[in-house]
Short mmCIF file of C-alpha atoms in Angstrom, two decimals:
data_model
loop_
_atom_site.label_atom_id
_atom_site.label_comp_id
_atom_site.label_asym_id
_atom_site.label_seq_id
_atom_site.Cartn_x
_atom_site.Cartn_y
_atom_site.Cartn_z
CA CYS A 1 -32.47 -39.76 -27.80
CA GLU A 2 -29.60 -39.73 -30.33
CA MET A 3 -31.82 -38.06 -32.93
CA CYS A 4 -33.00 -35.43 -30.43
CA ILE A 5 -29.45 -34.49 -29.51
CA ARG A 6 -28.30 -34.38 -33.12
CA ASP A 7 -31.21 -32.10 -33.97
CA ARG A 8 -29.81 -29.58 -31.52
CA CYS A 9 -26.67 -29.20 -33.66
CA TRP A 10 -24.09 -30.20 -31.11
CA PRO A 11 -20.48 -29.57 -32.21
CA ASP A 12 -18.65 -32.38 -34.00
CA ARG A 13 -16.06 -32.57 -31.25
CA LEU A 14 -18.55 -34.15 -28.82
CA PRO A 15 -18.00 -37.91 -28.27
CA SER A 16 -19.85 -40.21 -30.63
CA ILE A 17 -23.28 -41.08 -29.22
CA SER A 18 -23.02 -44.61 -30.61
CA LEU A 19 -19.57 -45.06 -29.07
CA MET A 20 -20.85 -43.95 -25.68
CA ARG A 21 -23.71 -46.45 -25.93
CA LEU A 22 -21.28 -49.33 -26.65
CA ARG A 23 -18.64 -48.52 -24.05
CA PHE A 24 -20.85 -47.33 -21.19
CA PRO A 25 -24.27 -48.98 -21.59
CA CYS A 26 -25.22 -48.44 -17.94
CA LEU A 27 -24.35 -44.76 -18.02
CA PHE A 28 -25.85 -44.05 -21.44
CA PRO A 29 -29.34 -43.00 -20.22
CA LEU A 30 -27.81 -40.58 -17.71
CA PHE A 31 -25.48 -39.21 -20.38
CA CYS A 32 -28.42 -38.54 -22.69
CA SER A 33 -30.37 -36.83 -19.92
CA LEU A 34 -27.47 -34.55 -19.11
CA LEU A 35 -26.96 -33.58 -22.74
CA LEU A 36 -30.63 -32.83 -23.21
CA ALA A 37 -30.68 -30.70 -20.06
CA VAL A 38 -27.73 -28.67 -21.28
CA ALA A 39 -29.31 -28.36 -24.72
CA ALA A 40 -32.58 -27.13 -23.23
CA ARG A 41 -30.71 -24.60 -21.16
CA GLY A 42 -28.92 -23.47 -24.29
CA ASP A 43 -32.27 -22.61 -25.84
CA GLN A 44 -32.85 -19.98 -23.17
CA PRO A 45 -31.88 -16.38 -23.92
CA VAL A 46 -28.50 -15.36 -22.54
CA PRO A 47 -27.02 -11.91 -21.88
CA ARG A 48 -25.69 -10.14 -24.97
CA THR A 49 -23.17 -7.38 -25.56
CA VAL A 50 -23.25 -5.32 -28.74
CA THR A 51 -19.89 -5.82 -30.44
CA GLY A 52 -17.71 -2.73 -30.51
CA LEU A 53 -20.17 -0.70 -28.44
CA GLY A 54 -20.07 -2.30 -25.00
CA LEU A 55 -23.86 -2.06 -24.78
CA GLU A 56 -24.91 -4.86 -22.44
CA LEU A 57 -28.35 -6.46 -22.70
CA VAL A 58 -30.19 -8.54 -20.11
CA PRO A 59 -32.63 -11.29 -21.22
CA ILE A 60 -36.21 -10.78 -20.00
CA ALA A 61 -38.50 -13.82 -19.99
CA PRO A 62 -42.24 -13.54 -20.72
CA GLY A 63 -44.59 -13.17 -17.78
CA SER A 64 -47.45 -11.27 -16.19
CA PHE A 65 -47.61 -8.35 -13.77
CA VAL A 66 -49.90 -5.62 -12.52
CA MET A 67 -49.16 -2.30 -14.20
CA GLY A 68 -49.82 0.98 -12.41
CA CYS A 69 -50.29 1.43 -8.69
CA PRO A 70 -53.07 1.32 -6.10
CA ASP A 71 -54.93 4.50 -5.21
CA ASP A 72 -53.27 4.75 -1.80
CA GLU A 73 -49.63 4.56 -2.95
CA PRO A 74 -47.77 7.66 -1.68
CA GLY A 75 -46.85 10.03 -4.50
CA ARG A 76 -49.35 8.52 -6.92
CA SER A 77 -50.67 10.65 -9.78
CA PRO A 78 -54.06 10.06 -11.44
CA ASN A 79 -52.40 8.89 -14.66
CA GLU A 80 -50.95 5.83 -12.89
CA GLY A 81 -54.25 3.95 -12.81
CA PRO A 82 -56.46 2.12 -12.87
CA GLN A 83 -54.21 -0.88 -12.28
CA THR A 84 -54.05 -3.11 -15.33
CA ARG A 85 -53.14 -6.80 -15.55
CA VAL A 86 -50.57 -7.19 -18.34
CA THR A 87 -49.05 -10.27 -19.94
CA ILE A 88 -45.81 -10.05 -21.89
CA THR A 89 -45.81 -13.04 -24.25
CA ARG A 90 -42.48 -12.68 -26.06
CA PRO A 91 -38.97 -12.75 -24.61
CA PHE A 92 -36.79 -9.69 -25.18
CA TRP A 93 -33.55 -8.14 -24.05
CA LEU A 94 -33.27 -4.80 -22.27
CA GLY A 95 -30.26 -2.57 -21.81
CA LYS A 96 -28.50 -3.29 -18.53
CA PHE A 97 -27.82 0.44 -18.29
CA GLU A 98 -29.16 3.61 -19.83
CA VAL A 99 -27.48 4.51 -23.13
CA THR A 100 -24.31 6.44 -22.33
CA HIS A 101 -22.74 9.50 -23.90
CA GLY A 102 -19.96 7.32 -25.32
CA GLN A 103 -22.41 4.91 -26.96
CA TRP A 104 -24.39 7.81 -28.36
CA LYS A 105 -21.30 9.33 -29.98
CA ALA A 106 -20.36 5.97 -31.54
CA ILE A 107 -23.75 5.53 -33.24
CA MET A 108 -24.97 9.08 -33.86
CA GLY A 109 -21.71 10.94 -34.45
CA THR A 110 -22.75 13.88 -32.23
CA ASP A 111 -22.09 14.69 -28.60
CA LEU A 112 -23.70 16.49 -25.67
CA LEU A 113 -22.36 19.84 -26.82
CA GLU A 114 -24.08 19.43 -30.18
CA GLN A 115 -27.28 18.38 -28.42
CA ALA A 116 -27.14 21.59 -26.38
CA ARG A 117 -26.70 23.60 -29.59
CA ARG A 118 -29.79 21.93 -31.01
CA LEU A 119 -31.71 22.89 -27.90
CA LEU A 120 -30.78 26.54 -28.31
CA ALA A 121 -31.84 26.51 -31.96
CA ASP A 122 -35.19 24.84 -31.21
CA GLN A 123 -38.16 27.17 -31.45
CA THR A 124 -40.76 24.41 -31.12
CA ARG A 125 -43.62 25.28 -28.79
CA HIS A 126 -44.32 22.50 -26.33
CA SER A 127 -47.38 21.98 -24.17
CA PHE A 128 -46.80 23.04 -20.55
CA ARG A 129 -49.27 23.84 -17.80
CA ALA A 130 -48.78 27.52 -18.62
CA GLY A 131 -49.59 26.90 -22.29
CA LEU A 132 -47.62 26.40 -25.50
CA LEU A 133 -44.08 27.63 -24.86
CA THR A 134 -40.57 27.21 -26.23
CA ILE A 135 -37.96 25.75 -23.90
CA HIS A 136 -36.53 29.28 -23.53
CA GLU A 137 -39.90 30.71 -22.52
CA ARG A 138 -40.65 27.86 -20.13
CA TYR A 139 -37.37 27.90 -18.21
CA GLY A 140 -36.45 31.57 -18.43
CA ASN A 141 -33.17 32.94 -19.68
CA PRO A 142 -30.02 31.87 -17.87
CA GLU A 143 -27.30 34.50 -17.80
CA ASP A 144 -25.29 32.53 -20.31
CA TRP A 145 -27.04 30.68 -23.14
CA ARG A 146 -23.81 29.33 -24.59
CA PRO A 147 -24.14 25.56 -25.24
CA ILE A 148 -21.27 24.75 -22.88
CA ALA A 149 -23.21 26.38 -20.04
CA LEU A 150 -26.00 23.83 -20.47
CA LEU A 151 -23.87 20.79 -19.72
CA GLY A 152 -23.19 18.74 -16.63
CA ASP A 153 -21.04 15.62 -16.71
CA THR A 154 -19.84 14.92 -20.25
CA SER A 155 -17.84 11.74 -19.60
CA ASP A 156 -18.42 8.73 -21.84
CA GLU A 157 -19.98 6.86 -18.91
CA VAL A 158 -22.71 9.39 -18.05
CA ALA A 159 -26.29 8.59 -19.03
CA MET A 160 -27.04 10.42 -22.28
CA TYR A 161 -29.33 13.45 -21.87
CA TRP A 162 -30.67 16.33 -23.99
CA VAL A 163 -32.15 13.60 -26.24
CA ASN A 164 -35.65 13.81 -27.68
CA TRP A 165 -37.84 10.86 -28.66
CA GLU A 166 -37.17 11.15 -32.39
CA GLU A 167 -33.40 11.06 -31.79
CA ALA A 168 -33.65 8.07 -29.43
CA ASP A 169 -35.75 6.26 -32.03
CA GLU A 170 -33.17 7.07 -34.72
CA PHE A 171 -30.38 5.69 -32.51
CA CYS A 172 -32.27 2.38 -32.35
CA ARG A 173 -32.82 2.35 -36.12
CA ARG A 174 -29.14 2.94 -36.83
CA LEU A 175 -28.11 0.27 -34.34
CA THR A 176 -30.56 -2.18 -35.95
CA ALA A 177 -29.16 -1.48 -39.42
CA ARG A 178 -25.59 -1.93 -38.18
CA GLU A 179 -26.27 -5.21 -36.42
CA ARG A 180 -28.42 -6.58 -39.25
CA ALA A 181 -25.62 -5.90 -41.74
CA ALA A 182 -23.26 -7.82 -39.45
CA GLY A 183 -25.69 -10.76 -39.19
CA ARG A 184 -26.06 -10.39 -35.43
CA LEU A 185 -29.85 -9.91 -35.10
CA PRO A 186 -32.20 -12.73 -34.04
CA ASP A 187 -34.94 -13.36 -36.60
CA GLY A 188 -37.84 -10.92 -36.22
CA TYR A 189 -36.01 -8.79 -33.62
CA VAL A 190 -34.89 -5.17 -33.83
CA TYR A 191 -33.31 -2.63 -31.55
CA ARG A 192 -35.99 -0.20 -30.40
CA LEU A 193 -37.27 1.64 -27.39
CA PRO A 194 -39.14 -0.60 -24.95
CA THR A 195 -42.89 -0.21 -24.68
CA GLU A 196 -44.15 1.27 -21.43
CA ALA A 197 -45.43 -2.15 -20.40
CA GLU A 198 -42.15 -3.92 -21.19
CA ARG A 199 -40.19 -1.34 -19.26
CA GLU A 200 -42.40 -1.36 -16.17
CA TYR A 201 -42.41 -5.17 -16.20
CA ALA A 202 -38.61 -5.24 -16.29
CA CYS A 203 -38.35 -2.45 -13.72
CA ARG A 204 -40.53 -4.26 -11.20
CA ALA A 205 -38.68 -7.56 -11.69
CA GLY A 206 -41.36 -9.42 -9.79
CA THR A 207 -41.89 -6.78 -7.09
CA THR A 208 -45.24 -5.11 -6.46
CA GLY A 209 -44.36 -2.04 -4.40
CA ALA A 210 -43.51 1.53 -5.36
CA HIS A 211 -39.92 0.60 -6.19
CA TYR A 212 -37.63 -2.42 -6.34
CA ALA A 213 -35.52 -1.72 -3.25
CA ALA A 214 -35.23 -4.96 -1.28
CA GLY A 215 -33.39 -6.57 1.63
CA GLY A 216 -33.17 -3.45 3.75
CA GLN A 217 -32.38 -1.15 0.84
CA THR A 218 -33.91 2.32 0.58
CA ILE A 219 -34.63 4.48 -2.46
CA ASP A 220 -31.20 6.09 -1.92
CA ASP A 221 -29.56 2.73 -2.62
CA ILE A 222 -31.16 2.27 -6.04
CA ALA A 223 -31.88 5.72 -7.51
CA TRP A 224 -30.42 9.18 -8.08
CA HIS A 225 -33.04 11.78 -7.12
CA SER A 226 -33.11 15.37 -5.89
CA GLY A 227 -32.23 14.31 -2.36
CA ASN A 228 -28.97 12.57 -3.26
CA SER A 229 -27.93 13.47 -6.82
CA GLY A 230 -25.44 16.03 -5.50
CA ASP A 231 -23.67 13.48 -3.27
CA GLY A 232 -20.08 13.25 -4.46
CA TYR A 233 -20.91 15.27 -7.57
CA ALA A 234 -17.98 17.11 -9.14
CA GLY A 235 -17.62 19.32 -12.17
CA PRO A 236 -20.18 21.41 -14.07
CA GLY A 237 -23.80 21.00 -13.09
CA TRP A 238 -26.90 22.81 -12.02
CA VAL A 239 -27.21 24.88 -8.88
CA THR A 240 -30.26 24.81 -6.63
CA GLY A 241 -32.93 27.11 -7.96
CA GLN A 242 -30.65 28.77 -10.52
CA ASN A 243 -32.94 30.59 -12.97
CA GLY A 244 -35.55 27.90 -12.55
CA TRP A 245 -33.50 25.37 -14.49
CA ALA A 246 -33.20 22.80 -11.74
CA TRP A 247 -34.08 22.17 -8.17
CA SER A 248 -31.77 19.92 -6.21
CA GLU A 249 -31.57 19.67 -2.45
CA GLN A 250 -27.84 19.12 -2.73
CA GLY A 251 -27.04 22.27 -4.71
CA ARG A 252 -24.81 21.43 -7.64
CA ALA A 253 -25.95 18.22 -9.31
CA GLY A 254 -26.72 16.64 -12.70
CA PRO A 255 -27.05 13.35 -14.58
CA ARG A 256 -24.79 10.66 -13.16
CA ARG A 257 -22.66 7.91 -14.62
CA VAL A 258 -24.59 4.69 -15.11
CA GLY A 259 -24.43 1.68 -12.81
CA LEU A 260 -23.42 3.40 -9.58
CA LYS A 261 -26.58 2.40 -7.70
CA ALA A 262 -27.77 -1.13 -6.86
CA PRO A 263 -29.58 -3.09 -9.60
CA ASN A 264 -32.98 -4.72 -9.39
CA ALA A 265 -33.48 -8.48 -9.03
CA TRP A 266 -33.01 -9.01 -12.78
CA GLY A 267 -29.69 -7.17 -12.90
CA LEU A 268 -30.91 -3.90 -14.44
CA TYR A 269 -29.54 -0.55 -13.23
CA ASP A 270 -30.97 2.97 -12.91
CA LEU A 271 -34.52 2.08 -13.93
CA LEU A 272 -35.57 4.65 -11.35
CA GLY A 273 -34.02 8.11 -11.11
CA ASN A 274 -30.99 9.55 -12.94
CA VAL A 275 -32.74 10.29 -16.26
CA TRP A 276 -36.30 9.75 -17.42
CA GLU A 277 -36.42 7.17 -20.20
CA HIS A 278 -38.31 7.36 -23.48
CA CYS A 279 -40.70 4.53 -24.35
CA ALA A 280 -41.74 3.36 -27.81
CA ASP A 281 -45.44 3.90 -27.50
CA GLY A 282 -47.64 6.96 -27.36
CA TYR A 283 -48.92 8.48 -24.15
CA VAL A 284 -52.38 7.75 -22.76
CA THR A 285 -53.74 9.95 -19.97
CA ASN A 286 -54.85 6.98 -17.90
CA LEU A 287 -54.20 3.25 -17.97
CA PRO A 288 -57.13 1.29 -19.42
CA GLY A 289 -57.64 -1.20 -16.58
CA GLY A 290 -58.72 -4.79 -17.16
CA THR A 291 -56.42 -7.36 -18.75
CA LEU A 292 -54.11 -6.75 -21.71
CA VAL A 293 -51.58 -8.74 -23.73
CA ASP A 294 -48.43 -7.01 -25.06
CA PRO A 295 -49.97 -3.51 -24.98
CA CYS A 296 -48.45 -0.64 -26.94
CA TRP A 297 -50.34 2.64 -26.81
CA PRO A 298 -50.97 4.46 -30.11
CA GLU A 299 -49.67 8.00 -30.58
CA THR A 300 -52.91 9.93 -30.28
CA ASP A 301 -51.90 13.41 -29.09
CA HIS A 302 -48.34 13.76 -30.43
CA ARG A 303 -46.78 12.64 -27.17
CA HIS A 304 -44.81 9.58 -26.08
CA THR A 305 -44.44 8.04 -22.66
CA ALA A 306 -41.39 8.52 -20.45
CA LYS A 307 -40.76 6.54 -17.28
CA GLY A 308 -38.66 6.41 -14.15
CA GLY A 309 -38.11 9.93 -12.78
CA GLY A 310 -34.92 11.96 -12.96
CA TRP A 311 -31.98 13.16 -10.90
CA ASN A 312 -33.71 16.47 -10.08
CA ASN A 313 -37.11 14.98 -9.22
CA ARG A 314 -38.25 14.15 -5.70
CA ALA A 315 -37.61 10.66 -4.36
CA GLY A 316 -41.36 10.07 -4.43
CA GLU A 317 -41.27 10.34 -8.20
CA SER A 318 -38.74 7.52 -8.49
CA ARG A 319 -41.41 4.83 -8.61
CA ALA A 320 -42.11 1.94 -10.98
CA SER A 321 -45.51 3.31 -12.04
CA GLU A 322 -44.41 6.96 -12.44
CA ARG A 323 -45.11 8.15 -15.98
CA THR A 324 -45.37 11.29 -18.06
CA GLY A 325 -45.79 12.30 -21.72
CA THR A 326 -43.31 14.22 -23.87
CA HIS A 327 -43.50 15.74 -27.35
CA PRO A 328 -41.36 13.85 -29.94
CA THR A 329 -38.96 16.81 -30.27
CA TYR A 330 -38.82 17.76 -26.56
CA ARG A 331 -35.37 17.51 -24.95
CA ILE A 332 -34.26 18.39 -21.45
CA TYR A 333 -31.34 17.77 -19.07
CA ASN A 334 -32.95 14.81 -17.31
CA LEU A 335 -34.34 12.86 -20.26
CA GLY A 336 -32.55 9.89 -21.86
CA PHE A 337 -33.29 6.32 -22.85
CA ARG A 338 -32.26 2.67 -22.89
CA VAL A 339 -32.68 0.21 -25.73
CA ALA A 340 -34.52 -3.08 -26.07
CA LEU A 341 -33.75 -5.91 -28.47
CA ALA A 342 -37.29 -7.08 -29.06
CA PRO A 343 -39.83 -8.17 -31.68
CA ALA A 344 -40.51 -5.40 -34.18
CA LEU A 345 -43.60 -3.26 -33.53
CA ALA A 346 -46.17 -2.36 -36.17
CA ALA A 347 -44.95 0.76 -37.95
CA SER A 348 -48.23 2.58 -37.28
CA VAL A 349 -47.71 2.09 -33.55
CA ALA A 350 -43.98 2.68 -33.30
CA ARG A 351 -43.99 6.00 -35.17
#
């Protein structure tokens, strides 16, 4: 018992084990049991906060779940099946909130205004239903293409938006380098985007329905969507139907500050609605079905997965299995991300 406790590197200020044995022989076995219980609990992951950034991370234990949704789930798209049994074998941490504008500025040195400027300069043709189009061609030409006219809430607490996959990935790389230099990274772990499987597993938090609302909650209690994203909204935003840029039942609306809706059972906020979130892996048209362990889809058609739905999408799109694919350089007003602290992925899969 004494050797086991010493192996767990207890601080020197704890009472001498030998002294406890001599003075309290009857209580010694109980004392050892209590110390071992505390030591075992200490081995479990605990919440973390990135120093100087205020980025909170929630520990996620390994486990299994069913990914995707049944054929009869309302709002289901064909790409959400067939349902696939997934096992996550390694613990990880996931951002308690989506990455905020303030956190983005601290790591990347740019802001939402600069992101809007990059949008206006982007002549990349993306794949839409109507064909290969630039963002300008796809969404028409608002009366004012000044960068400032493309912004909603710009407070430090708003979920970051106008971020493409490559930029979100670079944020994670810079954060990893910073924390590694400070000696604050667990061995073998890096900051990265979560895989689609990791994110859906954490989103569901043990639930099996379309969303994680529980105990009498409705989708309005847990997610910002087109039916409620204008509630209490103030400041610049997007107006219903204006030039095809956004459709919101509440008129003026936009991305919201993080953490204003109820969390899921594991203490994670805004996993549905507000902004879509980039995932690490590529996009596959359909789930594979069967049983998988720690899946991460390869990038096969120059797209990556995004999950969760956005503030201007219908409530029916704020579902745990909702998914879409985006080009690595595609940015839009309802697309952001959250970070994971997790085992490093193979470079051929992550890029």
